[in-house]
Amino acid sequence: MRVLVLGSGGREHALARALHRDPAVTALHCAPGNPGTAEIAANHQLDPTDPAAVTELAQRLSVSLVVVGPEVVLMAGVGDALREAGIPCFGPDRAAARIEGSKAFAKEVMAAAGVPTAAAHVCETSSQADAALDAFGPPYVVKDDGLAAGKGVVVTEDRDAASEHAAACERVVIEEYLDGPEVSLFALCDGENAVPLMPAQDFKRARDGDEGPNTGGMGAYTPLPWAPPGLVDEVMATVVQPVVDEMRRRETPYVGVLYVGLALTSQGVRVVEFNARFGDPETQVVLDRLATPVATLLQACAIGGLDPETRLDWHPGAAVTVVVAAEGYPAAPVKGDPITGLDEANAVEGAYVLHAGTSTDEEGRLVANGGRVLNVVGTGAALPEARAAAYEAVSKIGLRGSHHRTDIARAALETM
Ligand code: AMP
Ligand code: GLY
């Protein structure tokens, strides 16, 4: 199978790595990819949000599967263009990707499908927003309706900060605060059936102890020793299948991965958000554990014919990833500083480094080129070993001004 991966982050490096391991994959291409994917795939410089350019490349490379990483690619209609050209695409059409692209649309689908989520008001004026904030009370949850790379959400006790964020957005969703730990569950969907991957936990805030601004995610781990047994089955039955059915009913079948962001509240499981693509950095740990070859699975979703009885195989043990972020991330990441210590980090037993926001400069040096620069992955027999490997490898990395959280997966150890 000839495969093309779209995107350039750590998630795409992890996808490329998993596809590279699959003996069914005979040719692996990335567009644009990054210096990490260049080691295992052919990179092609092109704008992945350009549907015509992507279709032309996929045809020229004779690929039989395109795997889409980022949501902006989906929202640009790349999935539509590929399917129109008869090229199997893992990733929904633009209409179905609105489940991520518009928080108001996601709420509408959940209401129609009877999916449990936070009560919410969609507001377009500041007086509507003020009324909603007063109705729910603190802590306030204010979400920009459009795509904001995980940074359009403000959760705060500060009424003025909540109003300010609402005023800065054109259309805003104000909702009930959900207490309880968060879980990310990914389901592979072919428009009709769905198969779950292993749940993971992400760390959204920039600083230790869940302090600082929301980010795209500063680290992740799997498995979750504290997750209630039966969680995955419950979410498949009460969230994923009803959403897949509802999208099909609307004639916008959902093909790709449905990312379900959940809160395990005192009232039960609630959906916090949907994404129309793999989570970043949760994918880095989930795919690390997946033993079932991934290419055939993703292709089955893309062409229809995913067997709902599919039981995936998982490597025993655990994986932890720590994001090394550039100085100033998330507000204003500094680019261009050289990165050192990758070989030493990769030499740590059980650990390896995925490229997330890197490039090479004119002298051929590896430099930071984005907010989240590297994803250091540690694996081991259980979470303590995986975590130790990840942090030992992080200690080998040099990047001026960089920062990372030191508490990824720490609280989970106490639940074991
Ligand atoms: P979202 O982009 O909707 O996932 O929001 C980003 C983050 O904000 C989530 O991962 C949560 O940590 C937090 N968040 C979103 N909605 C809520 C909510 N209703 N209650 C509490 N926290 C929330
Ligand atoms: N890690 C959160 C996300 O991918 O949206």
PDB file of N, CA, C and O in Angstrom, residues 205-264:
ATOM      1  N   ARG A 205      -2.929  22.659  29.999  1.00  0.00           N
ATOM      2  CA  ARG A 205      -2.371  23.932  30.471  1.00  0.00           C
ATOM      3  C   ARG A 205      -0.857  23.948  30.305  1.00  0.00           C
ATOM      4  O   ARG A 205      -0.202  22.912  30.354  1.00  0.00           O
ATOM      5  N   ALA A 206      -0.322  25.151  30.161  1.00  0.00           N
ATOM      6  CA  ALA A 206       1.095  25.315  29.841  1.00  0.00           C
ATOM      7  C   ALA A 206       2.025  24.919  30.985  1.00  0.00           C
ATOM      8  O   ALA A 206       3.155  24.487  30.741  1.00  0.00           O
ATOM      9  N   ARG A 207       1.578  25.089  32.234  1.00  0.00           N
ATOM     10  CA  ARG A 207       2.506  24.947  33.366  1.00  0.00           C
ATOM     11  C   ARG A 207       2.099  23.822  34.303  1.00  0.00           C
ATOM     12  O   ARG A 207       0.927  23.427  34.334  1.00  0.00           O
ATOM     13  N   ASP A 208       3.059  23.418  35.122  1.00  0.00           N
ATOM     14  CA  ASP A 208       2.818  22.378  36.135  1.00  0.00           C
ATOM     15  C   ASP A 208       1.599  22.722  36.989  1.00  0.00           C
ATOM     16  O   ASP A 208       1.332  23.895  37.251  1.00  0.00           O
ATOM     17  N   GLY A 209       0.925  21.694  37.445  1.00  0.00           N
ATOM     18  CA  GLY A 209      -0.218  21.888  38.332  1.00  0.00           C
ATOM     19  C   GLY A 209      -1.414  22.476  37.615  1.00  0.00           C
ATOM     20  O   GLY A 209      -2.267  23.108  38.243  1.00  0.00           O
ATOM     21  N   ASP A 210      -1.478  22.291  36.286  1.00  0.00           N
ATOM     22  CA  ASP A 210      -2.572  22.848  35.480  1.00  0.00           C
ATOM     23  C   ASP A 210      -2.703  24.357  35.657  1.00  0.00           C
ATOM     24  O   ASP A 210      -3.800  24.902  35.757  1.00  0.00           O
ATOM     25  N   GLU A 211      -1.554  25.024  35.700  1.00  0.00           N
ATOM     26  CA  GLU A 211      -1.522  26.485  35.739  1.00  0.00           C
ATOM     27  C   GLU A 211      -1.189  26.989  34.337  1.00  0.00           C
ATOM     28  O   GLU A 211      -0.687  26.245  33.499  1.00  0.00           O
ATOM     29  N   GLY A 212      -1.422  28.290  34.152  1.00  0.00           N
ATOM     30  CA  GLY A 212      -1.038  28.916  32.882  1.00  0.00           C
ATOM     31  C   GLY A 212      -2.111  28.754  31.831  1.00  0.00           C
ATOM     32  O   GLY A 212      -3.156  28.148  32.074  1.00  0.00           O
ATOM     33  N   PRO A 213      -1.857  29.302  30.644  1.00  0.00           N
ATOM     34  CA  PRO A 213      -2.872  29.309  29.591  1.00  0.00           C
ATOM     35  C   PRO A 213      -3.104  27.932  28.985  1.00  0.00           C
ATOM     36  O   PRO A 213      -2.246  27.045  29.105  1.00  0.00           O
ATOM     37  N   ASN A 214      -4.260  27.768  28.321  1.00  0.00           N
ATOM     38  CA  ASN A 214      -4.516  26.546  27.549  1.00  0.00           C
ATOM     39  C   ASN A 214      -3.561  26.497  26.364  1.00  0.00           C
ATOM     40  O   ASN A 214      -3.221  27.514  25.785  1.00  0.00           O
ATOM     41  N   THR A 215      -3.153  25.284  26.022  1.00  0.00           N
ATOM     42  CA  THR A 215      -2.256  25.080  24.883  1.00  0.00           C
ATOM     43  C   THR A 215      -2.877  23.999  24.009  1.00  0.00           C
ATOM     44  O   THR A 215      -3.959  23.488  24.313  1.00  0.00           O
ATOM     45  N   GLY A 216      -2.171  23.601  22.966  1.00  0.00           N
ATOM     46  CA  GLY A 216      -2.610  22.452  22.180  1.00  0.00           C
ATOM     47  C   GLY A 216      -2.435  21.141  22.942  1.00  0.00           C
ATOM     48  O   GLY A 216      -3.008  20.118  22.561  1.00  0.00           O
ATOM     49  N   GLY A 217      -1.659  21.144  24.015  1.00  0.00           N
ATOM     50  CA  GLY A 217      -1.383  19.923  24.797  1.00  0.00           C
ATOM     51  C   GLY A 217       0.107  19.836  25.085  1.00  0.00           C
ATOM     52  O   GLY A 217       0.924  19.971  24.185  1.00  0.00           O
ATOM     53  N   MET A 218       0.431  19.647  26.361  1.00  0.00           N
ATOM     54  CA  MET A 218       1.842  19.681  26.795  1.00  0.00           C
ATOM     55  C   MET A 218       2.394  18.297  27.124  1.00  0.00           C
ATOM     56  O   MET A 218       3.554  18.157  27.503  1.00  0.00           O
ATOM     57  N   GLY A 219       1.554  17.258  26.991  1.00  0.00           N
ATOM     58  CA  GLY A 219       2.029  15.919  27.297  1.00  0.00           C
ATOM     59  C   GLY A 219       0.839  14.988  27.354  1.00  0.00           C
ATOM     60  O   GLY A 219      -0.311  15.447  27.343  1.00  0.00           O
ATOM     61  N   ALA A 220       1.107  13.692  27.383  1.00  0.00           N
ATOM     62  CA  ALA A 220       0.018  12.710  27.421  1.00  0.00           C
ATOM     63  C   ALA A 220       0.572  11.367  27.882  1.00  0.00           C
ATOM     64  O   ALA A 220       1.783  11.135  27.827  1.00  0.00           O
ATOM     65  N   TYR A 221      -0.354  10.505  28.312  1.00  0.00           N
ATOM     66  CA  TYR A 221       0.056   9.142  28.670  1.00  0.00           C
ATOM     67  C   TYR A 221      -1.103   8.183  28.459  1.00  0.00           C
ATOM     68  O   TYR A 221      -2.265   8.578  28.413  1.00  0.00           O
ATOM     69  N   THR A 222      -0.754   6.923  28.332  1.00  0.00           N
ATOM     70  CA  THR A 222      -1.719   5.831  28.246  1.00  0.00           C
ATOM     71  C   THR A 222      -1.019   4.568  28.723  1.00  0.00           C
ATOM     72  O   THR A 222       0.196   4.470  28.559  1.00  0.00           O
ATOM     73  N   PRO A 223      -1.684   3.579  29.312  1.00  0.00           N
ATOM     74  CA  PRO A 223      -3.105   3.576  29.666  1.00  0.00           C
ATOM     75  C   PRO A 223      -3.389   4.423  30.906  1.00  0.00           C
ATOM     76  O   PRO A 223      -2.460   4.945  31.535  1.00  0.00           O
ATOM     77  N   LEU A 224      -4.693   4.512  31.253  1.00  0.00           N
ATOM     78  CA  LEU A 224      -5.135   5.288  32.411  1.00  0.00           C
ATOM     79  C   LEU A 224      -5.498   4.319  33.527  1.00  0.00           C
ATOM     80  O   LEU A 224      -6.573   3.715  33.485  1.00  0.00           O
ATOM     81  N   PRO A 225      -4.602   4.144  34.515  1.00  0.00           N
ATOM     82  CA  PRO A 225      -4.873   3.126  35.538  1.00  0.00           C
ATOM     83  C   PRO A 225      -6.115   3.418  36.352  1.00  0.00           C
ATOM     84  O   PRO A 225      -6.698   2.505  36.936  1.00  0.00           O
ATOM     85  N   TRP A 226      -6.541   4.672  36.373  1.00  0.00           N
ATOM     86  CA  TRP A 226      -7.673   5.085  37.199  1.00  0.00           C
ATOM     87  C   TRP A 226      -9.004   5.077  36.446  1.00  0.00           C
ATOM     88  O   TRP A 226     -10.049   5.343  37.038  1.00  0.00           O
ATOM     89  N   ALA A 227      -8.969   4.798  35.146  1.00  0.00           N
ATOM     90  CA  ALA A 227     -10.221   4.871  34.371  1.00  0.00           C
ATOM     91  C   ALA A 227     -11.159   3.744  34.795  1.00  0.00           C
ATOM     92  O   ALA A 227     -10.726   2.609  34.990  1.00  0.00           O
ATOM     93  N   PRO A 228     -12.451   4.048  34.961  1.00  0.00           N
ATOM     94  CA  PRO A 228     -13.371   2.991  35.382  1.00  0.00           C
ATOM     95  C   PRO A 228     -13.473   1.887  34.327  1.00  0.00           C
ATOM     96  O   PRO A 228     -13.449   2.186  33.133  1.00  0.00           O
ATOM     97  N   PRO A 229     -13.594   0.627  34.758  1.00  0.00           N
ATOM     98  CA  PRO A 229     -13.761  -0.433  33.775  1.00  0.00           C
ATOM     99  C   PRO A 229     -15.080  -0.192  33.038  1.00  0.00           C
ATOM    100  O   PRO A 229     -16.022   0.332  33.619  1.00  0.00           O
ATOM    101  N   GLY A 230     -15.100  -0.503  31.772  1.00  0.00           N
ATOM    102  CA  GLY A 230     -16.354  -0.299  31.041  1.00  0.00           C
ATOM    103  C   GLY A 230     -16.478   1.087  30.441  1.00  0.00           C
ATOM    104  O   GLY A 230     -17.446   1.381  29.732  1.00  0.00           O
ATOM    105  N   LEU A 231     -15.508   1.968  30.705  1.00  0.00           N
ATOM    106  CA  LEU A 231     -15.597   3.340  30.187  1.00  0.00           C
ATOM    107  C   LEU A 231     -15.678   3.361  28.666  1.00  0.00           C
ATOM    108  O   LEU A 231     -16.532   4.039  28.081  1.00  0.00           O
ATOM    109  N   VAL A 232     -14.797   2.593  28.019  1.00  0.00           N
ATOM    110  CA  VAL A 232     -14.744   2.631  26.554  1.00  0.00           C
ATOM    111  C   VAL A 232     -16.061   2.129  25.966  1.00  0.00           C
ATOM    112  O   VAL A 232     -16.631   2.750  25.067  1.00  0.00           O
ATOM    113  N   ASP A 233     -16.578   1.027  26.494  1.00  0.00           N
ATOM    114  CA  ASP A 233     -17.841   0.493  25.980  1.00  0.00           C
ATOM    115  C   ASP A 233     -18.972   1.504  26.175  1.00  0.00           C
ATOM    116  O   ASP A 233     -19.811   1.695  25.297  1.00  0.00           O
ATOM    117  N   GLU A 234     -18.976   2.149  27.326  1.00  0.00           N
ATOM    118  CA  GLU A 234     -20.023   3.130  27.609  1.00  0.00           C
ATOM    119  C   GLU A 234     -19.955   4.294  26.615  1.00  0.00           C
ATOM    120  O   GLU A 234     -20.979   4.730  26.066  1.00  0.00           O
ATOM    121  N   VAL A 235     -18.738   4.787  26.362  1.00  0.00           N
ATOM    122  CA  VAL A 235     -18.590   5.935  25.457  1.00  0.00           C
ATOM    123  C   VAL A 235     -18.925   5.533  24.023  1.00  0.00           C
ATOM    124  O   VAL A 235     -19.539   6.305  23.279  1.00  0.00           O
ATOM    125  N   MET A 236     -18.566   4.315  23.646  1.00  0.00           N
ATOM    126  CA  MET A 236     -18.930   3.865  22.287  1.00  0.00           C
ATOM    127  C   MET A 236     -20.448   3.827  22.136  1.00  0.00           C
ATOM    128  O   MET A 236     -20.994   4.243  21.117  1.00  0.00           O
ATOM    129  N   ALA A 237     -21.130   3.325  23.192  1.00  0.00           N
ATOM    130  CA  ALA A 237     -22.583   3.153  23.091  1.00  0.00           C
ATOM    131  C   ALA A 237     -23.350   4.464  23.253  1.00  0.00           C
ATOM    132  O   ALA A 237     -24.381   4.665  22.603  1.00  0.00           O
ATOM    133  N   THR A 238     -22.846   5.373  24.097  1.00  0.00           N
ATOM    134  CA  THR A 238     -23.638   6.576  24.392  1.00  0.00           C
ATOM    135  C   THR A 238     -23.177   7.811  23.625  1.00  0.00           C
ATOM    136  O   THR A 238     -23.889   8.808  23.579  1.00  0.00           O
ATOM    137  N   VAL A 239     -21.975   7.753  23.059  1.00  0.00           N
ATOM    138  CA  VAL A 239     -21.440   8.934  22.357  1.00  0.00           C
ATOM    139  C   VAL A 239     -21.091   8.610  20.901  1.00  0.00           C
ATOM    140  O   VAL A 239     -21.665   9.183  19.976  1.00  0.00           O
ATOM    141  N   VAL A 240     -20.157   7.691  20.699  1.00  0.00           N
ATOM    142  CA  VAL A 240     -19.584   7.523  19.355  1.00  0.00           C
ATOM    143  C   VAL A 240     -20.617   6.990  18.365  1.00  0.00           C
ATOM    144  O   VAL A 240     -20.851   7.596  17.315  1.00  0.00           O
ATOM    145  N   GLN A 241     -21.255   5.865  18.697  1.00  0.00           N
ATOM    146  CA  GLN A 241     -22.189   5.289  17.719  1.00  0.00           C
ATOM    147  C   GLN A 241     -23.373   6.228  17.449  1.00  0.00           C
ATOM    148  O   GLN A 241     -23.731   6.428  16.279  1.00  0.00           O
ATOM    149  N   PRO A 242     -23.952   6.861  18.497  1.00  0.00           N
ATOM    150  CA  PRO A 242     -25.034   7.812  18.198  1.00  0.00           C
ATOM    151  C   PRO A 242     -24.585   8.965  17.291  1.00  0.00           C
ATOM    152  O   PRO A 242     -25.347   9.401  16.434  1.00  0.00           O
ATOM    153  N   VAL A 243     -23.348   9.447  17.459  1.00  0.00           N
ATOM    154  CA  VAL A 243     -22.870  10.549  16.609  1.00  0.00           C
ATOM    155  C   VAL A 243     -22.648  10.051  15.183  1.00  0.00           C
ATOM    156  O   VAL A 243     -23.036  10.714  14.211  1.00  0.00           O
ATOM    157  N   VAL A 244     -22.041   8.877  15.040  1.00  0.00           N
ATOM    158  CA  VAL A 244     -21.818   8.319  13.700  1.00  0.00           C
ATOM    159  C   VAL A 244     -23.173   8.114  13.001  1.00  0.00           C
ATOM    160  O   VAL A 244     -23.339   8.453  11.824  1.00  0.00           O
ATOM    161  N   ASP A 245     -24.158   7.609  13.741  1.00  0.00           N
ATOM    162  CA  ASP A 245     -25.491   7.403  13.165  1.00  0.00           C
ATOM    163  C   ASP A 245     -26.127   8.733  12.759  1.00  0.00           C
ATOM    164  O   ASP A 245     -26.734   8.845  11.694  1.00  0.00           O
ATOM    165  N   GLU A 246     -25.976   9.729  13.629  1.00  0.00           N
ATOM    166  CA  GLU A 246     -26.582  11.040  13.344  1.00  0.00           C
ATOM    167  C   GLU A 246     -25.922  11.693  12.124  1.00  0.00           C
ATOM    168  O   GLU A 246     -26.610  12.285  11.285  1.00  0.00           O
ATOM    169  N   MET A 247     -24.621  11.569  11.997  1.00  0.00           N
ATOM    170  CA  MET A 247     -23.918  12.165  10.850  1.00  0.00           C
ATOM    171  C   MET A 247     -24.332  11.464   9.553  1.00  0.00           C
ATOM    172  O   MET A 247     -24.456  12.095   8.510  1.00  0.00           O
ATOM    173  N   ARG A 248     -24.555  10.188   9.651  1.00  0.00           N
ATOM    174  CA  ARG A 248     -24.994   9.421   8.486  1.00  0.00           C
ATOM    175  C   ARG A 248     -26.410   9.840   8.087  1.00  0.00           C
ATOM    176  O   ARG A 248     -26.706  10.033   6.918  1.00  0.00           O
ATOM    177  N   ARG A 249     -27.256  10.010   9.099  1.00  0.00           N
ATOM    178  CA  ARG A 249     -28.630  10.443   8.859  1.00  0.00           C
ATOM    179  C   ARG A 249     -28.650  11.796   8.150  1.00  0.00           C
ATOM    180  O   ARG A 249     -29.484  12.070   7.301  1.00  0.00           O
ATOM    181  N   ARG A 250     -27.696  12.655   8.511  1.00  0.00           N
ATOM    182  CA  ARG A 250     -27.603  13.978   7.878  1.00  0.00           C
ATOM    183  C   ARG A 250     -26.939  13.931   6.505  1.00  0.00           C
ATOM    184  O   ARG A 250     -26.669  14.968   5.924  1.00  0.00           O
ATOM    185  N   GLU A 251     -26.579  12.748   6.059  1.00  0.00           N
ATOM    186  CA  GLU A 251     -25.901  12.556   4.772  1.00  0.00           C
ATOM    187  C   GLU A 251     -24.547  13.258   4.714  1.00  0.00           C
ATOM    188  O   GLU A 251     -24.102  13.711   3.668  1.00  0.00           O
ATOM    189  N   THR A 252     -23.899  13.351   5.898  1.00  0.00           N
ATOM    190  CA  THR A 252     -22.509  13.792   5.957  1.00  0.00           C
ATOM    191  C   THR A 252     -21.765  12.723   6.761  1.00  0.00           C
ATOM    192  O   THR A 252     -21.389  12.957   7.904  1.00  0.00           O
ATOM    193  N   PRO A 253     -21.589  11.522   6.148  1.00  0.00           N
ATOM    194  CA  PRO A 253     -21.026  10.409   6.912  1.00  0.00           C
ATOM    195  C   PRO A 253     -19.655  10.750   7.479  1.00  0.00           C
ATOM    196  O   PRO A 253     -18.874  11.461   6.847  1.00  0.00           O
ATOM    197  N   TYR A 254     -19.404  10.229   8.662  1.00  0.00           N
ATOM    198  CA  TYR A 254     -18.168  10.559   9.361  1.00  0.00           C
ATOM    199  C   TYR A 254     -17.112   9.487   9.102  1.00  0.00           C
ATOM    200  O   TYR A 254     -17.204   8.363   9.591  1.00  0.00           O
ATOM    201  N   VAL A 255     -16.102   9.854   8.331  1.00  0.00           N
ATOM    202  CA  VAL A 255     -15.026   8.935   7.943  1.00  0.00           C
ATOM    203  C   VAL A 255     -13.710   9.486   8.473  1.00  0.00           C
ATOM    204  O   VAL A 255     -13.293  10.578   8.094  1.00  0.00           O
ATOM    205  N   GLY A 256     -13.088   8.735   9.367  1.00  0.00           N
ATOM    206  CA  GLY A 256     -11.835   9.209   9.952  1.00  0.00           C
ATOM    207  C   GLY A 256     -11.847   8.911  11.432  1.00  0.00           C
ATOM    208  O   GLY A 256     -12.531   7.988  11.879  1.00  0.00           O
ATOM    209  N   VAL A 257     -11.089   9.700  12.174  1.00  0.00           N
ATOM    210  CA  VAL A 257     -11.067   9.462  13.612  1.00  0.00           C
ATOM    211  C   VAL A 257     -11.946  10.504  14.293  1.00  0.00           C
ATOM    212  O   VAL A 257     -11.849  11.701  14.002  1.00  0.00           O
ATOM    213  N   LEU A 258     -12.825  10.026  15.138  1.00  0.00           N
ATOM    214  CA  LEU A 258     -13.610  10.941  15.972  1.00  0.00           C
ATOM    215  C   LEU A 258     -12.896  11.015  17.318  1.00  0.00           C
ATOM    216  O   LEU A 258     -12.750  10.009  18.011  1.00  0.00           O
ATOM    217  N   TYR A 259     -12.439  12.208  17.633  1.00  0.00           N
ATOM    218  CA  TYR A 259     -11.743  12.443  18.905  1.00  0.00           C
ATOM    219  C   TYR A 259     -12.801  12.888  19.895  1.00  0.00           C
ATOM    220  O   TYR A 259     -13.430  13.921  19.697  1.00  0.00           O
ATOM    221  N   VAL A 260     -13.019  12.098  20.921  1.00  0.00           N
ATOM    222  CA  VAL A 260     -13.988  12.450  21.949  1.00  0.00           C
ATOM    223  C   VAL A 260     -13.229  12.913  23.186  1.00  0.00           C
ATOM    224  O   VAL A 260     -12.498  12.134  23.798  1.00  0.00           O
ATOM    225  N   GLY A 261     -13.384  14.197  23.516  1.00  0.00           N
ATOM    226  CA  GLY A 261     -12.818  14.737  24.751  1.00  0.00           C
ATOM    227  C   GLY A 261     -13.890  14.650  25.816  1.00  0.00           C
ATOM    228  O   GLY A 261     -14.977  15.206  25.662  1.00  0.00           O
ATOM    229  N   LEU A 262     -13.609  13.915  26.896  1.00  0.00           N
ATOM    230  CA  LEU A 262     -14.618  13.617  27.909  1.00  0.00           C
ATOM    231  C   LEU A 262     -14.220  14.191  29.255  1.00  0.00           C
ATOM    232  O   LEU A 262     -13.027  14.282  29.563  1.00  0.00           O
ATOM    233  N   ALA A 263     -15.224  14.517  30.047  1.00  0.00           N
ATOM    234  CA  ALA A 263     -14.989  14.782  31.465  1.00  0.00           C
ATOM    235  C   ALA A 263     -15.742  13.704  32.235  1.00  0.00           C
ATOM    236  O   ALA A 263     -16.910  13.433  31.943  1.00  0.00           O
ATOM    237  N   LEU A 264     -15.050  13.066  33.187  1.00  0.00           N
ATOM    238  CA  LEU A 264     -15.719  12.084  34.043  1.00  0.00           C
ATOM    239  C   LEU A 264     -16.213  12.849  35.270  1.00  0.00           C
ATOM    240  O   LEU A 264     -15.493  13.002  36.243  1.00  0.00           O
TER     241      LEU A 264
END
